[in-house]
Every structure is written in structure tokens, then in C-alpha cells.
XYZ file of C-alpha atoms in Angstrom:
671
model
C 29.816 29.393 -12.177
C 30.933 28.175 -8.801
C 30.767 24.541 -7.774
C 28.115 25.253 -5.265
C 25.886 27.010 -7.786
C 26.275 24.203 -10.323
C 25.312 21.514 -7.730
C 22.466 23.703 -6.545
C 20.903 23.863 -9.989
C 21.253 20.074 -10.423
C 19.763 19.269 -7.020
C 16.895 21.715 -7.224
C 14.178 19.225 -7.977
C 14.523 17.137 -4.830
C 14.863 20.268 -2.677
C 11.823 21.928 -4.231
C 9.441 20.042 -1.904
C 11.268 21.620 1.082
C 12.403 24.991 -0.241
C 11.366 26.843 -3.416
C 14.738 27.664 -4.807
C 15.731 31.051 -6.120
C 18.802 32.432 -7.737
C 20.098 34.767 -5.026
C 21.133 32.220 -2.454
C 22.578 28.801 -3.427
C 21.003 26.331 -0.964
C 23.592 24.791 1.410
C 21.467 21.667 1.248
C 22.619 20.879 -2.211
C 25.861 19.294 -0.998
C 23.802 16.528 0.532
C 22.255 15.452 -2.800
C 23.722 12.714 -4.929
C 22.608 13.044 -8.493
C 22.284 10.624 -11.466
C 21.252 12.301 -14.728
C 19.939 10.619 -17.892
C 23.536 10.411 -19.245
C 24.590 8.388 -16.142
C 21.874 5.715 -16.633
C 22.992 2.478 -18.333
C 20.837 1.322 -21.242
C 18.138 -1.131 -20.194
C 14.538 -2.135 -20.227
C 13.591 0.214 -17.376
C 11.811 -2.447 -15.398
C 13.569 -1.902 -12.137
C 14.646 1.207 -10.239
C 17.927 -0.578 -9.641
C 18.914 0.387 -13.218
C 18.887 4.067 -12.160
C 20.280 3.884 -8.623
C 23.140 1.384 -8.501
C 26.018 3.790 -9.032
C 25.097 6.035 -6.132
C 27.059 5.565 -2.857
C 24.982 4.889 0.250
C 22.234 3.294 -1.768
C 21.860 -0.514 -1.641
C 19.446 -1.793 -4.247
C 18.532 -5.491 -4.049
C 16.854 -6.828 -7.142
C 14.745 -9.791 -6.258
C 14.262 -10.900 -9.989
C 10.671 -11.494 -8.775
C 8.000 -9.113 -9.902
C 5.605 -10.253 -7.214
C 7.975 -8.655 -4.647
C 8.999 -4.996 -4.937
C 12.667 -4.156 -5.236
C 14.313 -3.707 -1.874
C 16.049 -0.386 -1.360
C 18.043 0.686 1.662
C 19.973 3.874 2.261
C 22.707 3.845 4.863
C 20.892 0.892 6.474
C 17.476 2.575 6.589
C 14.910 0.261 4.964
C 17.061 -2.905 5.369
C 14.602 -4.741 7.555
C 11.684 -4.262 5.200
C 10.054 -7.559 4.204
C 8.238 -5.981 1.264
C 8.237 -2.614 -0.522
C 10.433 0.229 0.616
C 10.636 1.224 4.290
C 12.227 4.150 6.045
C 12.907 6.139 2.811
C 10.838 8.959 1.384
C 10.007 8.267 -2.261
C 8.903 10.967 -4.689
C 8.194 11.310 -8.431
C 8.015 14.877 -9.738
C 7.612 16.077 -6.129
C 4.564 13.798 -5.451
C 5.011 11.302 -2.610
C 5.076 7.584 -3.426
C 5.243 6.769 0.312
C 2.273 6.498 2.767
C 2.196 8.573 5.938
C 3.314 5.641 8.024
C 6.528 5.219 5.977
C 5.755 2.498 3.399
C 6.448 3.000 -0.286
C 6.931 1.411 -3.661
C 8.194 2.314 -7.117
C 6.908 -0.709 -9.058
C 4.021 1.273 -10.548
C 6.245 4.056 -11.906
C 7.105 4.126 -15.633
C 10.848 4.756 -15.679
C 11.300 5.439 -19.443
C 11.247 9.243 -19.212
C 13.042 9.736 -15.945
C 15.495 12.544 -16.555
C 17.273 12.501 -13.231
C 17.391 10.632 -9.922
C 18.350 12.654 -6.759
C 19.225 10.990 -3.452
C 19.153 13.196 -0.325
C 20.830 11.645 2.611
C 22.120 12.680 5.985
C 20.555 14.698 8.797
C 18.775 17.072 6.430
C 16.568 14.161 5.174
C 14.861 14.101 8.643
C 13.022 17.325 7.581
C 10.947 15.201 5.126
C 9.106 13.542 7.964
C 8.265 10.071 9.110
C 10.688 7.358 8.231
C 12.873 9.696 6.037
C 16.249 8.064 6.567
C 16.801 9.523 3.101
C 14.871 10.778 0.098
C 14.897 9.275 -3.347
C 13.365 11.676 -5.886
C 12.729 10.742 -9.516
C 12.212 13.686 -11.991
C 10.823 13.936 -15.516
C 10.967 16.917 -17.770
C 8.322 18.574 -19.991
C 8.378 17.809 -23.759
C 10.231 20.317 -25.901
C 9.073 19.121 -29.321
C 6.133 17.461 -31.034
C 6.835 13.748 -31.697
C 5.544 10.196 -31.754
C 7.777 7.314 -30.724
C 7.517 3.516 -30.639
C 9.822 1.061 -28.884
C 10.318 -2.679 -28.845
C 12.651 -4.600 -26.522
C 13.241 -8.150 -25.706
C 15.691 -10.693 -24.220
C 16.284 -12.904 -21.285
C 14.498 -14.350 -19.477
C 11.642 -14.335 -21.964
C 11.132 -10.589 -21.760
C 9.001 -8.639 -24.204
C 8.200 -5.012 -23.803
C 6.515 -2.443 -26.206
C 6.216 1.273 -25.623
C 4.169 4.018 -27.389
C 4.705 7.767 -26.554
C 3.332 10.988 -27.909
C 4.834 14.414 -27.037
C 3.306 17.760 -27.870
C 4.558 21.278 -27.409
C 2.902 24.582 -28.379
C 4.433 27.611 -26.737
C 3.742 27.487 -23.001
C 1.683 24.337 -23.205
C 2.964 20.741 -23.405
C 1.561 17.274 -22.995
C 2.782 13.695 -22.991
C 0.981 10.383 -23.280
C 2.655 7.009 -22.669
C 1.497 3.326 -23.016
C 3.630 0.331 -22.019
C 2.987 -3.461 -22.317
C 5.348 -5.954 -20.695
C 5.419 -9.746 -20.326
C 8.297 -11.923 -18.977
C 8.634 -15.672 -18.502
C 11.159 -15.503 -15.583
C 14.328 -17.573 -15.116
C 12.773 -19.759 -12.532
C 9.555 -21.885 -12.982
C 6.384 -20.073 -11.726
C 7.959 -16.646 -12.164
C 6.066 -15.138 -15.170
C 4.725 -11.557 -15.061
C 2.434 -9.268 -17.021
C 2.234 -5.498 -16.672
C 0.356 -2.767 -18.550
C 0.865 0.916 -17.788
C -0.407 4.228 -19.053
C 0.140 7.872 -18.120
C -0.849 11.250 -19.356
C 0.815 14.504 -18.232
C -0.098 18.109 -18.927
C 2.265 21.088 -18.484
C 1.418 24.779 -18.647
C 3.325 27.982 -17.857
C 1.058 31.035 -17.421
C 1.951 34.543 -18.524
C 2.746 35.276 -14.884
C 5.279 32.378 -14.920
C 3.258 29.975 -12.832
C 4.191 26.369 -13.649
C 1.306 23.945 -13.649
C 1.638 20.188 -14.001
C -1.246 17.678 -14.024
C -0.574 13.927 -14.136
C -2.718 10.787 -14.231
C -1.180 7.361 -14.367
C -2.366 3.808 -14.091
C -0.550 0.536 -13.708
C -2.187 -2.975 -14.047
C -0.394 -6.077 -13.089
C -2.940 -8.898 -13.780
C -0.450 -11.694 -13.052
C 2.759 -11.631 -11.035
C 3.778 -15.223 -10.171
C 5.900 -15.669 -7.091
C 8.506 -18.458 -7.114
C 9.323 -17.712 -3.421
C 12.676 -17.576 -1.715
C 14.997 -20.475 -1.135
C 16.973 -22.068 1.815
C 20.722 -21.662 1.506
C 21.112 -25.398 0.785
C 18.445 -25.235 -1.914
C 20.117 -22.254 -3.452
C 23.551 -23.890 -3.575
C 22.092 -27.085 -5.115
C 20.077 -25.266 -7.828
C 19.507 -21.469 -7.669
C 17.049 -21.776 -10.608
C 14.569 -24.009 -8.750
C 11.237 -22.943 -7.341
C 10.069 -23.362 -3.797
C 7.552 -26.258 -3.823
C 5.111 -24.135 -1.854
C 4.809 -21.872 -4.861
C 3.288 -24.698 -6.868
C 1.232 -26.087 -3.970
C -0.419 -22.783 -3.135
C -0.106 -21.131 -6.581
C 1.593 -18.072 -5.182
C 0.934 -14.982 -7.205
C -0.126 -11.331 -6.964
C -2.186 -8.856 -8.970
C -2.071 -5.125 -8.523
C -4.036 -2.217 -9.902
C -2.625 1.242 -9.100
C -4.146 4.530 -10.172
C -3.032 8.027 -9.153
C -3.736 11.619 -10.112
C -1.744 14.702 -9.026
C -1.556 18.418 -9.687
C 1.196 20.804 -8.757
C 1.586 24.595 -9.162
C 4.803 26.459 -8.616
C 5.987 30.074 -8.726
C 9.814 30.203 -8.348
C 10.330 33.864 -9.415
C 10.985 36.869 -7.267
C 11.617 37.335 -3.550
C 8.523 35.432 -2.551
C 8.215 31.971 -4.069
C 5.702 29.260 -3.364
C 4.434 25.846 -4.514
C 1.519 23.582 -3.809
C 0.515 20.018 -4.758
C -2.465 17.729 -4.400
C -2.579 13.930 -5.031
C -5.104 11.132 -4.816
C -5.192 7.541 -5.819
C -6.072 3.960 -5.024
C -4.136 0.694 -5.013
C -5.715 -2.776 -5.062
C -3.688 -5.883 -4.268
C -4.616 -9.559 -4.230
C -1.841 -11.833 -3.194
C -1.746 -15.623 -2.684
C 0.973 -16.551 -0.193
C 2.890 -19.801 0.247
C 0.798 -21.184 3.110
C -2.811 -21.849 3.954
C -3.239 -19.227 6.647
C -4.549 -21.623 9.222
C -2.340 -23.228 11.849
C -2.534 -26.035 14.408
C -1.019 -25.940 17.878
C -1.257 -29.210 19.913
C -3.768 -30.500 17.364
C -6.116 -27.459 17.883
C -6.762 -25.229 14.838
C -5.906 -21.617 15.443
C -7.112 -19.165 12.803
C -4.386 -17.149 11.252
C -4.590 -14.129 9.001
C -5.165 -16.317 5.917
C -2.850 -17.125 3.078
C -4.771 -14.837 0.640
C -4.401 -11.076 1.080
C -7.086 -8.800 -0.380
C -6.209 -5.147 0.112
C -7.865 -1.962 -1.201
C -6.006 1.228 -0.317
C -7.261 4.727 -0.882
C -4.804 7.643 -0.334
C -4.688 11.402 -0.752
C -2.701 14.289 0.331
C -1.793 17.974 -0.039
C 1.343 20.104 0.547
C 2.275 23.736 0.352
C 5.617 25.606 0.786
C 6.364 29.289 0.943
C 9.832 30.755 0.715
C 10.723 34.385 1.303
C 14.011 36.243 0.716
C 15.098 38.825 3.229
C 18.249 40.264 4.792
C 19.518 39.871 8.401
C 22.130 42.566 9.166
C 22.864 42.833 5.487
C 23.232 39.103 5.208
C 21.113 37.379 2.515
C 18.696 34.809 3.980
C 15.861 32.531 2.921
C 13.095 31.290 5.191
C 10.747 28.530 4.077
C 7.643 27.310 5.916
C 5.309 24.520 4.816
C 2.620 22.020 5.605
C 1.843 18.564 4.444
C -1.384 16.616 4.994
C -1.783 12.941 4.017
C -4.056 10.043 4.707
C -4.492 6.436 3.769
C -7.415 4.021 4.275
C -6.712 0.236 3.998
C -9.555 -2.182 3.667
C -7.725 -5.479 4.388
C -9.248 -8.944 4.250
C -7.597 -12.351 4.513
C -8.828 -15.705 3.366
C -7.481 -19.315 3.696
C -5.386 -20.336 0.724
C -6.810 -23.729 -0.339
C -4.202 -24.760 -2.867
C -4.482 -21.538 -4.920
C -8.131 -20.675 -4.374
C -9.561 -18.396 -1.692
C -11.402 -20.144 1.131
C -12.898 -19.078 4.436
C -12.331 -15.563 5.642
C -9.668 -15.117 8.327
C -9.244 -11.315 8.517
C -11.474 -8.269 7.888
C -10.375 -4.874 9.090
C -10.334 -1.162 8.183
C -7.126 0.676 8.921
C -6.677 4.444 8.700
C -3.614 6.636 8.968
C -3.623 10.416 9.020
C -0.699 12.751 9.292
C -0.426 16.474 9.728
C 3.106 17.948 9.347
C 4.530 21.445 9.504
C 8.064 22.472 8.900
C 10.396 25.517 8.672
C 13.878 26.011 7.267
C 16.144 28.995 7.544
C 19.182 29.568 5.268
C 21.705 32.233 5.911
C 24.864 33.380 4.165
C 27.082 35.378 6.608
C 29.918 35.669 4.063
C 30.412 34.982 0.414
C 31.745 31.438 1.014
C 29.820 30.463 4.181
C 26.249 29.125 4.214
C 24.282 28.091 7.307
C 20.989 26.448 7.706
C 18.700 25.125 10.384
C 15.260 23.489 10.149
C 12.587 21.780 12.226
C 9.576 19.526 11.417
C 6.661 18.680 13.692
C 4.474 15.613 12.850
C 1.173 14.384 14.182
C 0.367 10.786 13.095
C -2.841 8.956 14.036
C -3.597 5.333 13.380
C -6.866 3.535 13.911
C -7.950 -0.036 13.120
C -11.464 -1.361 13.205
C -11.602 -5.188 13.319
C -14.707 -6.758 11.729
C -13.590 -10.304 12.115
C -14.110 -11.221 15.772
C -14.686 -14.960 16.287
C -13.580 -17.642 18.655
C -9.791 -17.878 18.531
C -9.564 -14.481 16.814
C -10.094 -11.713 19.352
C -10.994 -8.069 18.583
C -7.797 -6.361 17.353
C -9.302 -2.934 17.079
C -7.374 0.015 18.525
C -5.886 3.421 17.999
C -2.558 5.097 18.540
C -1.216 8.585 17.992
C 2.330 9.815 17.655
C 3.695 13.345 18.172
C 7.239 13.581 16.909
C 9.755 16.274 16.065
C 12.806 16.396 13.830
C 15.494 18.979 13.434
C 18.650 19.518 11.391
C 21.349 22.183 11.200
C 24.524 22.487 9.165
C 27.068 24.590 7.365
C 28.820 24.724 4.032
C 32.112 26.619 3.401
C 33.334 27.186 -0.080
C 37.161 27.311 0.017
C 37.302 28.175 -3.673
C 35.502 27.608 -6.949
C 36.640 23.957 -6.784
C 36.644 23.064 -3.096
C 33.769 22.968 -0.574
C 33.416 21.628 2.931
C 30.081 20.674 4.527
C 28.891 19.403 7.893
C 25.487 18.754 9.477
C 23.724 17.147 12.499
C 20.149 16.212 13.074
C 17.443 14.065 14.663
C 14.774 11.995 12.875
C 12.189 9.356 13.729
C 10.392 6.381 12.223
C 7.017 5.270 13.548
C 5.744 1.715 13.226
C 3.697 0.966 10.167
C 0.029 -0.022 10.426
C 1.097 -3.603 9.588
C 3.736 -3.691 12.438
C 1.159 -2.473 14.965
C -1.555 -4.991 14.061
C -0.890 -7.463 16.974
C 0.563 -7.562 20.429
C 2.266 -10.541 22.114
C -0.237 -10.788 24.850
C -3.828 -9.429 24.910
C -6.061 -8.040 22.195
C -6.086 -4.977 20.084
C -3.525 -2.663 18.421
C 0.017 -2.872 19.758
C -0.152 0.649 21.162
C 2.999 0.108 23.320
C 5.251 0.429 20.232
C 7.211 3.670 20.288
C 8.752 5.470 17.376
C 12.371 4.605 16.628
C 14.583 7.708 17.015
C 17.877 8.414 15.196
C 20.543 10.992 15.556
C 22.837 11.657 12.551
C 25.862 13.666 11.864
C 28.013 13.837 8.732
C 30.767 15.902 7.154
C 32.352 15.872 3.782
C 34.493 17.472 1.109
C 33.231 18.278 -2.398
C 35.793 18.887 -5.193
C 34.977 19.987 -8.728
C 38.158 20.626 -10.701
C 36.295 21.203 -13.973
C 32.820 21.213 -15.413
C 32.841 17.530 -16.248
C 34.481 16.197 -13.092
C 33.484 15.900 -9.488
C 34.591 14.043 -6.379
C 32.716 13.785 -3.081
C 33.919 12.217 0.206
C 31.368 11.921 3.062
C 31.815 10.446 6.565
C 28.748 9.814 8.715
C 27.558 8.417 12.003
C 24.044 7.365 12.905
C 22.889 6.268 16.421
C 19.361 4.946 16.860
C 17.232 3.741 19.687
C 13.889 1.877 20.025
C 14.551 -0.052 16.785
C 11.634 -2.331 15.922
C 12.214 -6.114 15.897
C 9.977 -9.143 15.583
C 8.749 -10.239 19.019
C 6.684 -13.375 18.181
C 5.216 -15.062 15.071
C 2.520 -17.634 15.625
C -0.257 -18.715 13.191
C 0.413 -15.799 10.888
C 0.088 -13.210 13.696
C 3.377 -11.368 13.927
C 4.015 -9.019 16.794
C 6.804 -6.439 17.113
C 8.581 -4.727 19.996
C 11.027 -1.887 20.636
C 14.145 -3.614 21.706
C 17.572 -2.407 20.718
C 19.773 0.378 19.714
C 22.012 0.463 16.638
C 25.099 2.316 15.578
C 26.205 2.986 12.069
C 29.504 4.512 10.982
C 30.516 4.867 7.379
C 32.339 6.501 4.514
C 31.067 7.163 0.987
C 33.006 8.177 -2.088
C 31.684 9.321 -5.425
C 33.753 10.263 -8.432
C 32.920 11.215 -11.996
C 35.403 12.348 -14.641
C 35.126 13.051 -18.386
C 38.204 13.000 -20.654
C 37.304 15.035 -23.659
C 34.204 13.966 -25.626
C 35.093 10.275 -25.762
C 35.704 8.848 -22.269
C 33.703 9.040 -19.133
C 34.518 7.377 -15.829
C 32.412 6.999 -12.730
C 33.227 5.273 -9.491
C 31.674 4.934 -6.073
C 32.409 3.160 -2.828
C 30.587 2.629 0.436
C 31.937 1.344 3.749
C 29.415 1.037 6.562
C 29.755 -0.560 10.009
C 26.116 -1.158 11.005
C 25.717 -3.058 14.281
C 23.444 -3.532 17.172
C 24.960 -1.567 20.089
C 23.096 -2.812 23.141
C 21.432 -5.947 24.574
C 21.972 -9.475 23.631
C 22.647 -8.578 20.006
C 25.407 -6.094 20.975
C 28.114 -6.177 18.225
C 26.030 -8.126 15.762
C 25.885 -6.708 12.228
C 22.504 -5.431 11.022
C 21.006 -8.062 8.730
C 20.288 -7.026 5.082
C 23.199 -4.465 5.044
C 26.395 -5.080 3.052
C 29.496 -3.763 4.907
C 31.211 -2.847 1.621
C 30.005 -1.952 -1.829
C 31.893 -0.776 -4.919
C 30.928 0.301 -8.380
C 33.103 1.202 -11.320
C 31.869 2.203 -14.797
C 33.493 3.304 -17.979
C 31.830 4.817 -21.087
C 33.522 5.256 -24.482
C 32.267 7.271 -27.456
C 34.688 6.329 -30.260
C 33.242 8.970 -32.620
C 32.837 11.610 -29.946
C 29.044 11.588 -30.550
C 25.893 9.651 -29.696
C 26.308 7.496 -32.836
C 27.974 4.803 -30.729
C 28.563 4.461 -27.061
C 30.167 1.395 -25.398
C 30.034 0.847 -21.703
C 31.329 -1.497 -19.010
C 30.567 -1.651 -15.327
C 31.740 -3.714 -12.386
C 29.923 -4.034 -9.012
C 31.239 -5.748 -5.956
C 29.361 -6.337 -2.712
C 30.415 -7.841 0.624
C 28.362 -10.609 2.249
C 25.008 -9.828 3.729
C 23.619 -11.522 6.910
C 20.095 -12.728 6.796
C 19.125 -12.553 10.537
C 20.006 -10.829 13.758
C 22.069 -13.805 15.069
C 24.452 -13.454 12.059
C 24.716 -17.289 11.567
C 23.646 -17.344 7.864
C 24.750 -14.901 5.199
C 24.545 -14.428 1.436
C 28.047 -14.622 -0.004
C 29.943 -11.711 -1.464
C 29.801 -11.326 -5.179
C 31.253 -9.445 -8.164
C 29.422 -8.842 -11.488
C 30.474 -7.407 -14.860
C 28.011 -5.767 -17.260
C 28.641 -4.679 -20.883
C 26.491 -2.363 -22.965
C 26.336 -0.699 -26.338
C 23.919 1.988 -27.670
C 23.539 4.515 -30.460
C 21.367 7.250 -31.694
C 20.990 8.444 -35.321
C 18.907 11.335 -36.750
C 17.766 11.194 -40.364
C 16.014 14.451 -41.053
C 13.103 14.384 -38.618
C 13.352 10.576 -37.803
C 15.426 9.461 -34.790
C 16.569 5.861 -34.462
C 17.935 4.704 -31.119
C 19.067 1.167 -30.208
C 20.765 -0.424 -27.191
C 22.140 -3.735 -26.037
C 22.943 -4.850 -22.484
C 24.678 -7.996 -21.228
C 24.278 -8.325 -17.442
C 26.256 -10.676 -15.258
C 28.628 -11.563 -18.105
C 30.495 -14.214 -16.043
C 27.117 -15.963 -15.178
C 27.943 -15.745 -11.498
C 25.596 -17.442 -9.078
C 24.750 -14.940 -6.435
C 21.922 -13.874 -4.125
C 20.139 -10.746 -5.362
C 18.283 -10.115 -2.082
C 17.721 -11.614 1.337
C 14.528 -11.710 3.393
C 15.531 -10.468 6.895
C 14.704 -12.740 9.819
C 12.729 -15.216 7.801
C 11.396 -17.759 10.294
C 11.331 -20.799 7.951
C 14.965 -20.222 6.831
C 14.048 -19.478 3.176
C 15.859 -16.157 3.038
C 17.701 -16.265 -0.293
C 16.267 -14.714 -3.494
C 18.465 -15.722 -6.432
C 19.614 -13.088 -8.908
C 19.483 -13.608 -12.619
C 22.354 -15.458 -14.350
C 23.898 -14.081 -17.555
C 21.150 -12.278 -19.468
C 20.995 -10.258 -22.631
C 18.356 -7.563 -23.340
C 18.187 -5.313 -26.439
C 15.796 -2.683 -27.653
C 15.054 -0.284 -30.525
C 13.182 2.966 -30.579
C 11.870 5.077 -33.493
C 10.825 8.661 -32.925
C 9.243 10.842 -35.557
C 9.699 14.611 -34.849
C 7.153 17.038 -36.257
């Protein structure tokens, strides 16, 4: 099998939401997908998506070691300015979006235990996934193949306890899976404990006409996620394990309840292939911040948004894609067309934080976002080795806010704004031989402001309707080399130019306004290599170099905050018995310094960490025993796991964990 076909099969899942793949034409898009399979994942407690993403070039995963704040993920600099959650990256699980129409997303509610692969789509082609898609991160599970019941227990630093229960069932064309998870952790810093309970049920069915049906319902409850808050650089240097005093004064914490149901149907056989998906859910958040939410200017109280956030979000969506094979002058071609409809409704209230209890109301509004997208993609193979593609996407996004808290000092912030944006991408792949392949592409994408960023304007009342969408133009080229089945090397060079980037304009009394201000330029090189030596040794290595700077205005030449200029990962796995009975692993990660603000005066220092792991699997008749052990940050290095970009009070450092050991055991009875 040629290298293009192999990679196409591996990358199929992330591309299925854009094109329903067949067997006649290997999608040229596949070269833009970086893939981590289950065998590439290090053993771990599966609490953080960082465990699955860290070895992929272009991806910067900043673990906050703080369950009240979602892991910060950026891709080639997209998402780096996000103060919370994931911004500018399209997130998917089994083809179902985990991002809202305005570009916000999170993976904290996702159970990671049964993730079979992680695909990262980057480059110009990612723009065809719509608003804020500087890249796509797609997690994929697989249907059960046997009947089994399994239980798992894990524990370790810092005070972690996690229990799992799973049941798999398979009978011919029907399969089902049920999962339950309970987790508690004390945290390394005071006021950093967390509790989480999760459950999911998934049903799979393949009809006699080869229609693949999947139905999934999942729920995640976080009754208590304490927030120790970030530190100033001097506080971090003095004692990185301390807690911000405001965390105790205002009892900072968060509770989250997330529930989601989805159904997808796919037919990927024959010349005409199609898929459709529906999803619906709700997410409730109550968060106590590290301030009261009232402010004083010249002795006069000015109501802020409140130091207690009460948010109820309802979301729903639907998508459909149709792919048709045909010939153009005897050249094989595929054309795909699709639509995606999505909406969110946020009921947001704010209250004064009176030392950890909710006081007077300071905010009460209803925000709605609706999107209507359509897209088309054409793939063409003029010759055996040459593949061409071009695609477009048109988006209509409408935002409305109804403000129900209109009092003296807090004007009516109601308003509405619509966006009509277009994205395109085109590219080519040329297969020099079964081992070598060249690829190149160019495209244009966009990123609208979020509902949160549009909430206020610097002067006047109402929604900040002057904010325009940020536009980006990307191009990349690369070389893919696969000398053998168990080895691959990929070199990619890219440039990204953007305009109308969003920056903070003013922040007073909890009311933060944004403006379109600057342009940015990003130039980088990414390298990924994997190599297996027989059945015993496996090596993986990746490197990322990115020059991400502001390119106009007063910030011209300044490095984008939150983005590391260099990042390296090296991992080695050894199977001394050439089987799964014992696997030993070691990995090293090195990252350059990261600036915390646009002025580039303060930065989190560079660091290097070493992790060691061991794991084994044994099968006794129908009983499978698995165990694992992971020692992270072996040298106990003091480093900053994440920075908060442009933090006004200077508390921008979120300390990473010191040396920590976690171990687990899993018993599976197969029937």
C-alpha cells in the first residue's frame, strides 16, 4: 500500500466531517493531518488532554494543574490569547463538535479513557471547518469488538484517586458501551481540590444496507473545583506551591454540570456516500472569582459584572455531508457538499462575591448565537501521483444580547451583530514514489469575536458591534517520507498573516472591552518523526519553531504572548520481551520562554522535563490484567505550566506540578 493510502486510512475520521471518504481516491487532505494512535499515548490517569497531544508538532498544550480552569491549547498560535477554555480551534469527539458557533470550546467534560486516536488537522485546509478553525483537534473512539466488564483503580500525587467501571457488549452488527468514572484530587497547592463524576452510554449499529449508526449520551458533574488562582512572578519564585490570598478571601471555586446527546448516521460505500449528525445538550456553570465584582472610582461605587458567574447554556446543531464520485475527462474526482447549523443560548447572571457567598445581582442577560454554514470541496487526480483539491465555505453568524439588568451606573447593553464570512483553500499533493510525497496549500480563514468579547464597548451602551472578524491567510508546504510501514518523517513549513486581531481595549470595574487593532505574522517549521526497530524499540520525536510577532502598529516586532518560539519532544519505548507484557518508556520535553503580555516585559522561563513510565498487560484465559506507572517531572523542576495572557493585575503565572507519581491497575473479564 502506498504511503498516501496508508495515511489516508489513518486520517479518515477527522476528515469524515468534511468529506465522506471512499476507496477509489485517496484524499489529498490526509497529508495535513497529524495522528496519535492509542499506541502513541503514554500511560496516565487520562485527566487532561495534554496526555494525548503533547508529542504532536504545532500543538502547544499548557496544563494549568488547576481543574477550575480548562487546559489551554493553541495550534500554531491560534488560541494563545484565550483566558479560559479553548479558542480558535475546532474541537470534535467522534465527529460531534465540542465548540460553540462563536468559536469557544472545551474538552474537560470528555472521558479520555477510550480515545483510540487523536487527529490534528492544521494548515489552510482547516479554514473549511468554519469560524475560528485555526486548526481541528478530533478525538475518536471505536466500537466494542467483544463482551467484557472492566474495573480500574488509580491513584498518586497530588492526592489523586480515580475509579472506573466499563461494560462492553457486542452481538453481530450491534454494540454498546457504558462507562462510569469517579475522581477526587487534593491538589498540590492549598485550595486546589477537585471532584468529578462522569458517565456515558454509546450504542452502535450497522444495518444490512451498511448504514453505520451511533448514538451517544454523556454526562459530567463537577460539584467542586477549587481555584488557587495564578501568581505574580515574584510570588512564583518565592514559593510556587502557595495560593493566591484572594482564593481564600473569596473562596474561589467552580461547579460544572455538562450533558450532551448525539446521533450520527453514515454510509461510506459506493459512488455516492453521505453522513449526517444531530447533537443537543446543556452546560451549567457557577464560578466564584477572586474579587467582589463591585468597584470604586474616586470614592463612587460603580457596579461591575459581579464576582460570581451563573451561566446556563443550551446548545444544539445538525450537519450533513454528501460526497459523489465522478470522472472529469477520464480523471477520477470527488465532490463533497455539506451544511452545518448550530446555535447556543446563554443565560448569564452575575452577583457580588461577598467572601464566598453570592450577594446582590450585577448582571442578567440572555445571549444567543446562531450559525448557518455551507461548504463544498472538490478533489481531482489528473495523474496517478498528483492530487489536487479546492474548497470553499460560507458562514452566516448572528449574535444577539438582551440585557435585563438596567440600573443606574449599568446601562442597557443589549444589541445585535451579524457576520457574513467566507473561507477557501486549495492545494496539491504529488507522490514521487511509494515512500516520498510533496504537498502544498494556500487558504483564507476567519475568526469572529465571541459573545463574551462583544459584551461591552469603550464608550456608549450596547453590544460592541464595531468589532470585525479577524482574517488570516495561510500557506504551507511539506515533505512526507515513509521508508517502511513502522516509520514516518514529516517536515512542514508554514506562514500565516492575519489582520484585525482582537486585543483588550479597556478594563474597568469588571467591564472589559475589545478592539480590532493589529496584524500578526507567523512563520514556522514543524518536524515529526516516528521509527520502530523490530518489535522492541520505538522512537518518536517532534520539533516546532515559530516566529509569531505583531507586524504593525506600536507592537510591531513584539512576540505574541502565550506562544513558545521553540518546542521539542523526544520519546523512547522499549519492549524487552517484544510483547505487551512489559513496556518501559522515557520522554523529554523542552520549551522556550513564553511572554505573558503584549509588551514582552515579563515571561515564563524556558524549561525541560523528563518523564518515565512502565506498563504491562497479561491475559489469563478470559481475564486481562493491565497496570501502569508514570513518574512525571522526574527532576522536580520548578516551571510555569501556563500563563494568563495580558493579565491586568500581574498574576499571570500558573505553576506546574512538581515531581509526581501516578499508578493504576485495570481488570477486564472477557465473555
